[in-house]
C-alpha atoms as a printed R data frame, in Angstrom:
    type eleno elety resid chain resno       x       y      z
1   ATOM     1    CA   MET     A     1 109.664 145.246 49.733
2   ATOM     2    CA   PHE     A     2 108.375 141.864 48.572
3   ATOM     3    CA   LEU     A     3 109.782 138.588 49.789
4   ATOM     4    CA   SER     A     4 110.584 136.107 47.100
5   ATOM     5    CA   SER     A     5 110.164 132.392 47.538
6   ATOM     6    CA   PRO     A     6 112.434 129.768 46.023
7   ATOM     7    CA   TYR     A     7 109.165 127.980 45.088
8   ATOM     8    CA   PRO     A     8 106.905 130.730 43.632
9   ATOM     9    CA   GLY     A     9 104.282 128.264 42.451
10  ATOM    10    CA   ARG     A    10 103.721 126.850 45.948
11  ATOM    11    CA   ALA     A    11 102.527 130.157 47.426
12  ATOM    12    CA   THR     A    12 100.039 130.586 44.593
13  ATOM    13    CA   THR     A    13  98.874 126.989 44.937
14  ATOM    14    CA   ALA     A    14  98.426 127.409 48.693
15  ATOM    15    CA   ALA     A    15  96.374 130.570 48.155
16  ATOM    16    CA   PHE     A    16  94.095 128.756 45.705
17  ATOM    17    CA   VAL     A    17  93.669 125.799 48.074
18  ATOM    18    CA   VAL     A    18  92.661 128.082 50.964
19  ATOM    19    CA   ALA     A    19  90.269 130.077 48.759
20  ATOM    20    CA   GLY     A    20  88.817 126.878 47.306
21  ATOM    21    CA   THR     A    21  88.267 125.426 50.767
22  ATOM    22    CA   LEU     A    22  86.413 128.540 51.893
23  ATOM    23    CA   LEU     A    23  84.264 128.695 48.786
24  ATOM    24    CA   ALA     A    24  83.655 124.961 48.378
25  ATOM    25    CA   SER     A    25  82.284 124.674 51.888
26  ATOM    26    CA   SER     A    26  79.377 126.906 50.928
27  ATOM    27    CA   ALA     A    27  77.239 123.797 50.493
28  ATOM    28    CA   PHE     A    28  77.157 123.543 54.302
29  ATOM    29    CA   ALA     A    29  75.765 127.057 54.743
30  ATOM    30    CA   GLN     A    30  73.394 126.844 57.723
31  ATOM    31    CA   LYS     A    31  72.488 124.628 60.663
32  ATOM    32    CA   TYR     A    32  68.925 125.877 61.198
33  ATOM    33    CA   ARG     A    33  65.665 126.563 59.371
34  ATOM    34    CA   THR     A    34  64.014 129.137 61.674
35  ATOM    35    CA   ALA     A    35  65.591 131.386 64.292
36  ATOM    36    CA   ALA     A    36  64.311 134.415 66.222
37  ATOM    37    CA   GLY     A    37  65.893 136.820 68.662
38  ATOM    38    CA   LEU     A    38  67.060 140.323 69.475
39  ATOM    39    CA   ARG     A    39  69.036 142.843 67.422
40  ATOM    40    CA   PHE     A    40  71.130 145.595 69.007
41  ATOM    41    CA   SER     A    41  72.776 148.593 67.345
42  ATOM    42    CA   LYS     A    42  73.909 152.047 68.403
43  ATOM    43    CA   ASN     A    43  70.662 153.892 67.595
44  ATOM    44    CA   ASN     A    44  67.978 151.197 67.787
45  ATOM    45    CA   TYR     A    45  67.076 147.713 68.941
46  ATOM    46    CA   GLY     A    46  64.392 145.227 68.093
47  ATOM    47    CA   LEU     A    47  63.330 141.769 67.019
48  ATOM    48    CA   THR     A    48  64.781 139.634 64.237
49  ATOM    49    CA   VAL     A    49  63.324 136.487 62.666
50  ATOM    50    CA   GLN     A    50  65.088 134.404 59.999
51  ATOM    51    CA   GLN     A    51  63.391 131.740 57.897
52  ATOM    52    CA   LYS     A    52  65.300 129.499 55.488
53  ATOM    53    CA   ILE     A    53  63.440 129.349 52.159
54  ATOM    54    CA   LEU     A    54  66.025 127.719 49.852
55  ATOM    55    CA   GLU     A    55  69.228 125.721 50.374
56  ATOM    56    CA   LYS     A    56  71.399 128.786 51.129
57  ATOM    57    CA   THR     A    57  68.763 131.556 51.177
58  ATOM    58    CA   THR     A    58  66.837 133.068 54.077
59  ATOM    59    CA   LEU     A    59  64.282 135.797 54.558
60  ATOM    60    CA   GLU     A    60  64.872 138.002 57.579
61  ATOM    61    CA   GLY     A    61  62.298 140.285 59.122
62  ATOM    62    CA   LEU     A    62  63.316 143.098 61.472
63  ATOM    63    CA   ALA     A    63  61.082 145.161 63.760
64  ATOM    64    CA   LEU     A    64  63.207 148.022 65.099
65  ATOM    65    CA   VAL     A    65  62.589 150.788 67.627
66  ATOM    66    CA   GLY     A    66  64.773 153.882 68.085
67  ATOM    67    CA   SER     A    67  64.486 156.971 70.253
68  ATOM    68    CA   ARG     A    68  62.391 158.840 67.642
69  ATOM    69    CA   GLU     A    69  61.253 156.152 65.173
70  ATOM    70    CA   VAL     A    70  59.955 152.662 64.507
71  ATOM    71    CA   SER     A    71  60.570 150.624 61.357
72  ATOM    72    CA   ALA     A    72  60.043 147.225 59.754
73  ATOM    73    CA   THR     A    73  62.526 145.668 57.320
74  ATOM    74    CA   LEU     A    74  62.407 142.599 55.068
75  ATOM    75    CA   LEU     A    75  65.694 141.212 53.704
76  ATOM    76    CA   ALA     A    76  66.579 138.313 51.403
77  ATOM    77    CA   GLU     A    77  69.980 136.851 52.323
78  ATOM    78    CA   GLN     A    78  72.370 134.419 50.672
79  ATOM    79    CA   HIS     A    79  74.536 132.404 53.147
80  ATOM    80    CA   PHE     A    80  77.968 130.894 52.486
81  ATOM    81    CA   GLY     A    81  79.796 128.570 54.867
82  ATOM    82    CA   ILE     A    82  83.320 129.225 56.098
83  ATOM    83    CA   LEU     A    83  85.020 125.922 56.912
84  ATOM    84    CA   GLY     A    84  81.729 124.208 57.818
85  ATOM    85    CA   PRO     A    85  78.155 124.990 58.827
86  ATOM    86    CA   SER     A    86  78.810 126.764 62.143
87  ATOM    87    CA   LEU     A    87  80.464 129.889 60.705
88  ATOM    88    CA   ASN     A    88  78.817 131.715 57.780
89  ATOM    89    CA   TYR     A    89  79.104 134.950 55.928
90  ATOM    90    CA   TYR     A    90  76.100 136.365 54.126
91  ATOM    91    CA   PHE     A    91  74.965 139.111 51.774
92  ATOM    92    CA   GLY     A    92  71.494 140.420 51.210
93  ATOM    93    CA   ALA     A    93  69.178 143.208 50.151
94  ATOM    94    CA   GLY     A    94  65.674 144.387 50.883
95  ATOM    95    CA   GLY     A    95  63.586 147.335 51.927
96  ATOM    96    CA   HIS     A    96  62.054 149.022 54.937
97  ATOM    97    CA   LEU     A    97  59.170 151.259 55.998
98  ATOM    98    CA   GLY     A    98  58.914 153.300 59.159
99  ATOM    99    CA   ASN     A    99  57.603 156.300 61.011
100 ATOM   100    CA   ASN     A   100  59.643 159.109 62.554
101 ATOM   101    CA   LYS     A   101  58.032 161.240 65.312
102 ATOM   102    CA   ASP     A   102  59.410 164.441 63.762
103 ATOM   103    CA   THR     A   103  59.119 163.920 59.996
104 ATOM   104    CA   GLY     A   104  56.446 161.226 59.577
105 ATOM   105    CA   GLY     A   105  56.575 158.170 57.332
106 ATOM   106    CA   PHE     A   106  59.690 157.102 55.477
107 ATOM   107    CA   GLY     A   107  60.998 154.180 53.456
108 ATOM   108    CA   GLY     A   108  64.176 152.950 51.924
109 ATOM   109    CA   LEU     A   109  66.345 150.295 50.353
110 ATOM   110    CA   ASP     A   110  68.758 148.153 52.336
111 ATOM   111    CA   ALA     A   111  71.910 146.179 51.605
112 ATOM   112    CA   LEU     A   112  73.447 143.766 54.080
113 ATOM   113    CA   ALA     A   113  76.778 142.036 54.698
114 ATOM   114    CA   GLY     A   114  77.471 140.010 57.796
115 ATOM   115    CA   ILE     A   115  78.949 137.034 59.559
116 ATOM   116    CA   GLU     A   116  77.171 134.573 61.845
117 ATOM   117    CA   TYR     A   117  78.258 131.846 64.226
118 ATOM   118    CA   LYS     A   118  76.134 128.953 65.502
119 ATOM   119    CA   VAL     A   119  77.382 128.534 69.082
120 ATOM   120    CA   ALA     A   120  78.478 124.918 69.597
121 ATOM   121    CA   PHE     A   121  76.248 122.722 71.793
122 ATOM   122    CA   THR     A   122  73.671 125.500 72.244
123 ATOM   123    CA   PRO     A   123  70.579 126.585 70.284
124 ATOM   124    CA   PHE     A   124  71.964 130.127 69.763
125 ATOM   125    CA   VAL     A   125  73.251 131.974 66.704
126 ATOM   126    CA   LEU     A   126  75.318 135.174 66.996
127 ATOM   127    CA   SER     A   127  75.658 137.530 64.056
128 ATOM   128    CA   LEU     A   128  77.358 140.826 63.332
129 ATOM   129    CA   ASP     A   129  76.339 142.774 60.246
130 ATOM   130    CA   PHE     A   130  76.704 146.024 58.329
131 ATOM   131    CA   LYS     A   131  73.401 147.274 56.821
132 ATOM   132    CA   PRO     A   132  73.742 150.456 54.732
133 ATOM   133    CA   THR     A   133  70.443 152.059 53.711
134 ATOM   134    CA   ILE     A   134  69.213 154.688 51.287
135 ATOM   135    CA   GLU     A   135  66.338 156.680 52.757
136 ATOM   136    CA   PHE     A   136  63.309 158.247 51.049
137 ATOM   137    CA   ASN     A   137  61.279 161.007 52.748
138 ATOM   138    CA   SER     A   138  63.720 161.273 55.653
139 ATOM   139    CA   ASP     A   139  66.190 163.848 56.960
140 ATOM   140    CA   ASP     A   140  68.956 161.276 56.552
141 ATOM   141    CA   TRP     A   141  69.461 160.280 52.912
142 ATOM   142    CA   ALA     A   142  71.735 157.398 53.884
143 ATOM   143    CA   ARG     A   143  72.583 155.415 57.007
144 ATOM   144    CA   PHE     A   144  75.429 153.002 57.727
145 ATOM   145    CA   PRO     A   145  74.543 151.038 60.889
146 ATOM   146    CA   THR     A   146  76.181 147.934 62.277
147 ATOM   147    CA   ALA     A   147  74.375 145.587 64.638
148 ATOM   148    CA   LEU     A   148  74.754 142.489 66.766
149 ATOM   149    CA   SER     A   149  71.969 139.886 66.751
150 ATOM   150    CA   VAL     A   150  71.392 136.998 69.141
151 ATOM   151    CA   ARG     A   151  68.898 134.428 67.835
152 ATOM   152    CA   TYR     A   152  67.421 131.268 69.334
153 ATOM   153    CA   ILE     A   153  66.997 128.350 66.912
154 ATOM   154    CA   LEU     A   154  63.320 127.418 66.760
155 ATOM   155    CA   VAL     A   155  63.542 124.786 63.993
156 ATOM   156    CA   LYS     A   156  66.782 122.871 63.412
157 ATOM   157    CA   GLU     A   157  68.080 121.813 60.015
158 ATOM   158    CA   LYS     A   158  68.079 118.077 59.318
159 ATOM   159    CA   ASN     A   159  71.474 116.557 59.983
160 ATOM   160    CA   ASN     A   160  73.034 116.220 56.537
161 ATOM   161    CA   GLY     A   161  76.652 116.358 57.667
162 ATOM   162    CA   LEU     A   162  79.617 114.527 56.280
163 ATOM   163    CA   PHE     A   163  79.519 111.813 58.970
164 ATOM   164    CA   ASN     A   164  75.715 111.457 59.087
165 ATOM   165    CA   GLY     A   165  74.860 107.780 58.940
166 ATOM   166    CA   LEU     A   166  78.482 106.660 59.002
167 ATOM   167    CA   PHE     A   167  77.939 104.781 62.264
168 ATOM   168    CA   GLY     A   168  74.366 103.633 61.577
169 ATOM   169    CA   GLY     A   169  72.642 106.700 62.983
170 ATOM   170    CA   ASP     A   170  70.830 107.791 59.813
171 ATOM   171    CA   LYS     A   171  67.134 107.651 60.660
172 ATOM   172    CA   ASP     A   172  65.963 109.429 57.494
173 ATOM   173    CA   LYS     A   173  66.753 106.596 55.107
174 ATOM   174    CA   LYS     A   174  64.101 103.919 54.811
175 ATOM   175    CA   LYS     A   175  65.264 100.365 54.828
176 ATOM   176    CA   VAL     A   176  64.410  98.537 51.688
177 ATOM   177    CA   LYS     A   177  63.670  94.848 51.998
178 ATOM   178    CA   THR     A   178  64.881  92.765 49.157
179 ATOM   179    CA   LYS     A   179  62.910  89.791 47.975
180 ATOM   180    CA   GLN     A   180  64.714  86.595 47.298
181 ATOM   181    CA   LYS     A   181  64.282  85.423 43.773
182 ATOM   182    CA   SER     A   182  62.390  82.178 43.520
183 ATOM   183    CA   ASN     A   183  63.906  79.744 41.132
184 ATOM   184    CA   SER     A   184  61.668  77.461 39.141
185 ATOM   185    CA   ARG     A   185  64.041  74.633 39.899
186 ATOM   186    CA   ARG     A   186  64.477  73.559 43.474
187 ATOM   187    CA   GLY     A   187  67.688  72.222 44.890
188 ATOM   188    CA   LEU     A   188  68.191  68.918 46.636
189 ATOM   189    CA   PHE     A   189  67.824  70.367 50.155
190 ATOM   190    CA   ASP     A   190  65.094  72.951 49.377
191 ATOM   191    CA   LEU     A   191  61.808  72.116 51.079
């Protein structure tokens, strides 16, 4: 059963405003340039390093160890802000190579969807992601792992926020001195 509203246009307008707010804030996608940390999932754990390469794009490298295998993954990710720079969702793709103790070398293609949160007043980023893979030369033809990552921010993003410089704190802008124009005619009190 659907509920009807006496103002059907208002519900649609509200939905568009909320969606627009979520999508429009994508310009504030990340608060860091480089972060590194640990990644934990059900079957493996390892190191993760993210490097921002474009305004909303990062490269992420993973070095993972499981009970019977080791692997290395490289992912390109596109980040989108949710109501500001501290909460992001992201999508990505890439590939991996590894070695299994039982079957030898393997490789594959990866997709990625996740959400990350820059913890307020700390240099830490938490992320939760879903990374389905297609495997080549492996007993598993596909995997569907989820993982939690904890990263430490090594290089911060420059402060380009909405209120940056509003109270005179913008150190990036250079002050430009203006020269007074000299008139060819001098006034009565000009010396």
